[in-house]
Structures are given as C-alpha cells and as structure tokens.
mmCIF file of C-alpha atoms in Angstrom:
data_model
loop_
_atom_site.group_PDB
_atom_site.id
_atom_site.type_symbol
_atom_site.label_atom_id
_atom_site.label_comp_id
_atom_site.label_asym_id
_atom_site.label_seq_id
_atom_site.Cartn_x
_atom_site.Cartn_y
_atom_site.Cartn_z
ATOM 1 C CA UNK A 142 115.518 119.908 106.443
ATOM 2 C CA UNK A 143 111.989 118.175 106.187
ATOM 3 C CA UNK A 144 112.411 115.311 103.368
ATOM 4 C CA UNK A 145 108.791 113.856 104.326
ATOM 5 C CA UNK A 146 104.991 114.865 105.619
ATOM 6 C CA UNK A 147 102.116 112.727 106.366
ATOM 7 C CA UNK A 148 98.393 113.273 107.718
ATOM 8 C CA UNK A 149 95.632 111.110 108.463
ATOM 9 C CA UNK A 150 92.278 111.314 109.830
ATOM 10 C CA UNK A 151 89.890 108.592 110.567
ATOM 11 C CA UNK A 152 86.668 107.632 111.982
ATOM 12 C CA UNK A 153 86.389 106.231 115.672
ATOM 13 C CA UNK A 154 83.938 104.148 114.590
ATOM 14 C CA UNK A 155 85.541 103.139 111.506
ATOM 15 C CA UNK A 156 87.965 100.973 113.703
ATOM 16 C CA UNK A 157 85.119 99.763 115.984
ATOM 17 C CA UNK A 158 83.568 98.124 113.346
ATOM 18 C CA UNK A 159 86.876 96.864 111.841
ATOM 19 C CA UNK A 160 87.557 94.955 115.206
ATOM 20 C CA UNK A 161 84.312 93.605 115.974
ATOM 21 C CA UNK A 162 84.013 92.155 112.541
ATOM 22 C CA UNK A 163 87.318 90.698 112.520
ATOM 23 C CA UNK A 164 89.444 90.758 115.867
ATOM 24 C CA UNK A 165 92.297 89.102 116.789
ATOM 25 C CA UNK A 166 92.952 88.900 113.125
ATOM 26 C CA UNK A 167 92.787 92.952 112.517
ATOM 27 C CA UNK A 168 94.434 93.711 116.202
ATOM 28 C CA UNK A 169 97.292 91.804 115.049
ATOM 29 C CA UNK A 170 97.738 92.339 111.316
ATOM 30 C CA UNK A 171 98.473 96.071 112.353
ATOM 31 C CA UNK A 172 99.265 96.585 116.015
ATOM 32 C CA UNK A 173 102.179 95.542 118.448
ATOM 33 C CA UNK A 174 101.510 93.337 121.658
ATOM 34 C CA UNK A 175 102.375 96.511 123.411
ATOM 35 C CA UNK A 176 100.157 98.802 121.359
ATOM 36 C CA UNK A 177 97.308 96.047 121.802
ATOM 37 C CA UNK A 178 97.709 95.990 125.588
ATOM 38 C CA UNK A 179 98.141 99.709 126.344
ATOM 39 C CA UNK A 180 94.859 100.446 124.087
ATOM 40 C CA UNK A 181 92.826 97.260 125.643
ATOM 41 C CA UNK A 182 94.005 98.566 129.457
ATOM 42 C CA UNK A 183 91.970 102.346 128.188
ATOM 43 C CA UNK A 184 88.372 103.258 129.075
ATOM 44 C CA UNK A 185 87.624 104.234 125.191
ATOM 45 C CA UNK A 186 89.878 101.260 123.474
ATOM 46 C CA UNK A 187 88.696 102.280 119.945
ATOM 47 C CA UNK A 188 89.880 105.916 120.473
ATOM 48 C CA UNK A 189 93.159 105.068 120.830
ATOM 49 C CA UNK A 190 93.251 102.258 118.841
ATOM 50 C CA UNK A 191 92.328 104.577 115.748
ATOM 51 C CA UNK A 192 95.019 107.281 117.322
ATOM 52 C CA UNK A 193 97.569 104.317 116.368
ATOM 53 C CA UNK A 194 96.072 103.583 113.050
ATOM 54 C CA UNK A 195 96.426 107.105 112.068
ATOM 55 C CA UNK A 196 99.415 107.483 113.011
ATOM 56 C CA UNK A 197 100.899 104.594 111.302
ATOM 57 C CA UNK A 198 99.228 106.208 107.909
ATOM 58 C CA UNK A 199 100.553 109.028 108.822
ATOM 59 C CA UNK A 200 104.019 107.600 108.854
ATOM 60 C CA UNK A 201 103.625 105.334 105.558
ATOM 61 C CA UNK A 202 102.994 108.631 103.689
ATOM 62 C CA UNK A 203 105.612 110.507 105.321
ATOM 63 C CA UNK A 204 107.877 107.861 104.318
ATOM 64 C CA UNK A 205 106.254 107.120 100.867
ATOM 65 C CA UNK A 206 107.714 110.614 99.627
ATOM 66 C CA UNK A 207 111.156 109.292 100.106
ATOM 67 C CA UNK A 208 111.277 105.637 100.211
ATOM 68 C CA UNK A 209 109.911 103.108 97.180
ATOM 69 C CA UNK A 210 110.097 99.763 99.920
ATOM 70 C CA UNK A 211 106.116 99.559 101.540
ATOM 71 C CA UNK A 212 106.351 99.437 105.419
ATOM 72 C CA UNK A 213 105.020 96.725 107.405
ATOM 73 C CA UNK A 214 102.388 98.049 109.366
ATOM 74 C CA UNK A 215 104.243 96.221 112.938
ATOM 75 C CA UNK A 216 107.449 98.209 112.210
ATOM 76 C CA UNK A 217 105.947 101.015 113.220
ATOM 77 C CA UNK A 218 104.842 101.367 116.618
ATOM 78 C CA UNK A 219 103.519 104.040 118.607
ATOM 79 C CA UNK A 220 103.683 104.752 122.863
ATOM 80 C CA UNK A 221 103.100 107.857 124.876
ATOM 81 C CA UNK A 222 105.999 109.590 126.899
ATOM 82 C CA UNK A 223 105.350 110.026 130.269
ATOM 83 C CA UNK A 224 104.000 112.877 130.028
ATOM 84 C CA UNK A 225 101.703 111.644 127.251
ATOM 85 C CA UNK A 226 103.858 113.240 124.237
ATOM 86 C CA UNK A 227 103.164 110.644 121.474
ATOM 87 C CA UNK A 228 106.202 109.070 119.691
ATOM 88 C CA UNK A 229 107.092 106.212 117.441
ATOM 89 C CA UNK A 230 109.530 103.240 117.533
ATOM 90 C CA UNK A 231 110.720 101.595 114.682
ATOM 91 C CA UNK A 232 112.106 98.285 113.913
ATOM 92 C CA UNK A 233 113.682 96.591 110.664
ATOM 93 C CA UNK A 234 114.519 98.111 108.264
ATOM 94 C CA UNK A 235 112.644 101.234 109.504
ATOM 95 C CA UNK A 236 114.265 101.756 112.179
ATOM 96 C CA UNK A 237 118.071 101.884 110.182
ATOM 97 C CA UNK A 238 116.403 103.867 107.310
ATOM 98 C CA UNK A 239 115.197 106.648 110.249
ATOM 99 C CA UNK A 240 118.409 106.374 111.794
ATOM 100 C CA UNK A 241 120.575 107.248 109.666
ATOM 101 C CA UNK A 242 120.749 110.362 109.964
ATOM 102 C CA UNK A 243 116.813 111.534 109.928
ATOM 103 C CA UNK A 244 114.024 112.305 112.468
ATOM 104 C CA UNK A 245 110.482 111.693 113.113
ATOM 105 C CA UNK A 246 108.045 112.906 114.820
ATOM 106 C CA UNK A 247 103.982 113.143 115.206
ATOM 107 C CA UNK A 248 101.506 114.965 116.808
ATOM 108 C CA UNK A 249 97.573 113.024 117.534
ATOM 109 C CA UNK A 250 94.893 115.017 118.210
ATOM 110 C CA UNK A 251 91.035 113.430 118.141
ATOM 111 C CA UNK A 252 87.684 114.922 119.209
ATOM 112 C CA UNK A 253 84.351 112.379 120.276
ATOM 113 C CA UNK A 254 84.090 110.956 116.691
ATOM 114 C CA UNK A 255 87.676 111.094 114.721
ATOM 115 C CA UNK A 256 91.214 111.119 115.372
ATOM 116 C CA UNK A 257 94.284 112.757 113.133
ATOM 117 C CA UNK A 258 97.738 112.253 113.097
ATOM 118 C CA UNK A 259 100.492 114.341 110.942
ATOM 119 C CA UNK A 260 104.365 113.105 110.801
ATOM 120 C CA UNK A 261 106.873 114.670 109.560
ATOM 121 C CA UNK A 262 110.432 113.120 108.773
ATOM 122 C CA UNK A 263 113.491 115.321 109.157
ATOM 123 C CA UNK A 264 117.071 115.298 107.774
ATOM 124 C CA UNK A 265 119.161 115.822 110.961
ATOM 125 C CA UNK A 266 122.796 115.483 108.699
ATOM 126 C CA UNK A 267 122.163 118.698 106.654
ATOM 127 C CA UNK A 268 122.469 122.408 108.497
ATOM 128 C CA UNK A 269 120.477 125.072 107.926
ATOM 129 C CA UNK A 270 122.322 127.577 105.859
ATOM 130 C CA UNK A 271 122.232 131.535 106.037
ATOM 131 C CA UNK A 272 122.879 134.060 103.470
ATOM 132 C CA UNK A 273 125.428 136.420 104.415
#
C-alpha cells in the first residue's frame, strides 16, 4: 500500500549558482562525501548534483505525509545501481523508520536545463486484499 508520494523539479542552473556562491559550505550542508565525489568525478557535475537535490525533496515530501520529525538532508543519500537504476540509502533514524516494514523508491529523469525526481514510500507489512 503507498502511505507516501513526493516530486520535485529544479533548475540545473539553480544549483550552479548555489555552489559557486557558496561551496564547500552548500556541498556539504546537503550532500554525502560519496554523493560529492561521484557528482565531482561527472562531465556535467551540476546535472547530477541537482538529480540528488531533487531527489532528496522528493523524499522529504514523501516522508512529510507520514512522519512529523524533519529529515536531515545527509540521511538521505542517493547512488546509481550498476546499471544506473537510481536508489537511496538511509541512515538514522531514516533508515529504521523505512525499515520497518516500508519501501522506497525513485525514479530521476532531467533534460539540458532541469531535473525531476518522484518517490514514493510503500507499506510492505500490509497485503493487497481481493473481493471474493
């Protein structure tokens, strides 16, 4: 059963700016040391820095609809299978809240100027049941 959803779009260049202005001090306010490395290693950094910063929205308001504690923005982080599938690992508290008995997933899609993200939190515990 789906207890959560959560989409997010932003600007490329909206997270360009964000990093030249401020840095180190952005990069590290919301990304992991892994996250910062795998984006800094890619030929268009920004585009998959904002892929990440989407995503994490994505995943605050997925969890907003079901949780009143605010996430810390390094709880969440986000690698690629590999394949390239995108998925998140959580730590903390996150990571018991998810695992206990719930699922999430995202999908990231971008074109030349914006990337999206939707997440959607599942109930794994409860079956699906059919009218007879």
């Amino acid at each position: 059963m789906v207890v959560g959803i959560g989409i997010d779009i932003i600007e490329i260049e909206r997270i360009k700016r964000s990093i030249e202005k401020f840095g180190d001090q952005f990069l590290n306010k919301i990304f992991t040391e892994s996250e910062i490395k795998y984006c800094s290693e890619k030929k268009n950094q920004y585009q998959h820095f904002a892929a990440r910063f989407a995503a994490k929205e994505a995943i605050i308001k997925t969890l907003s609809s079901v949780r009143t504690e605010p996430a810390n923005w390094k709880d969440m982080e986000i690698y690629n299978e590999s394949g390239g599938l995108p998925k998140v690992k959580l730590h903390n508290d996150l990571a018991v809240y998810v695992e206990n008995g719930r699922e999430l997933k995202i999908t990231m899609s971008h074109s030349e100027n914006y990337v999206t993200c939707f997440a959607i939190l599942f109930n794994t515990l409860e079956t699906l049941k059919i009218d007879e």
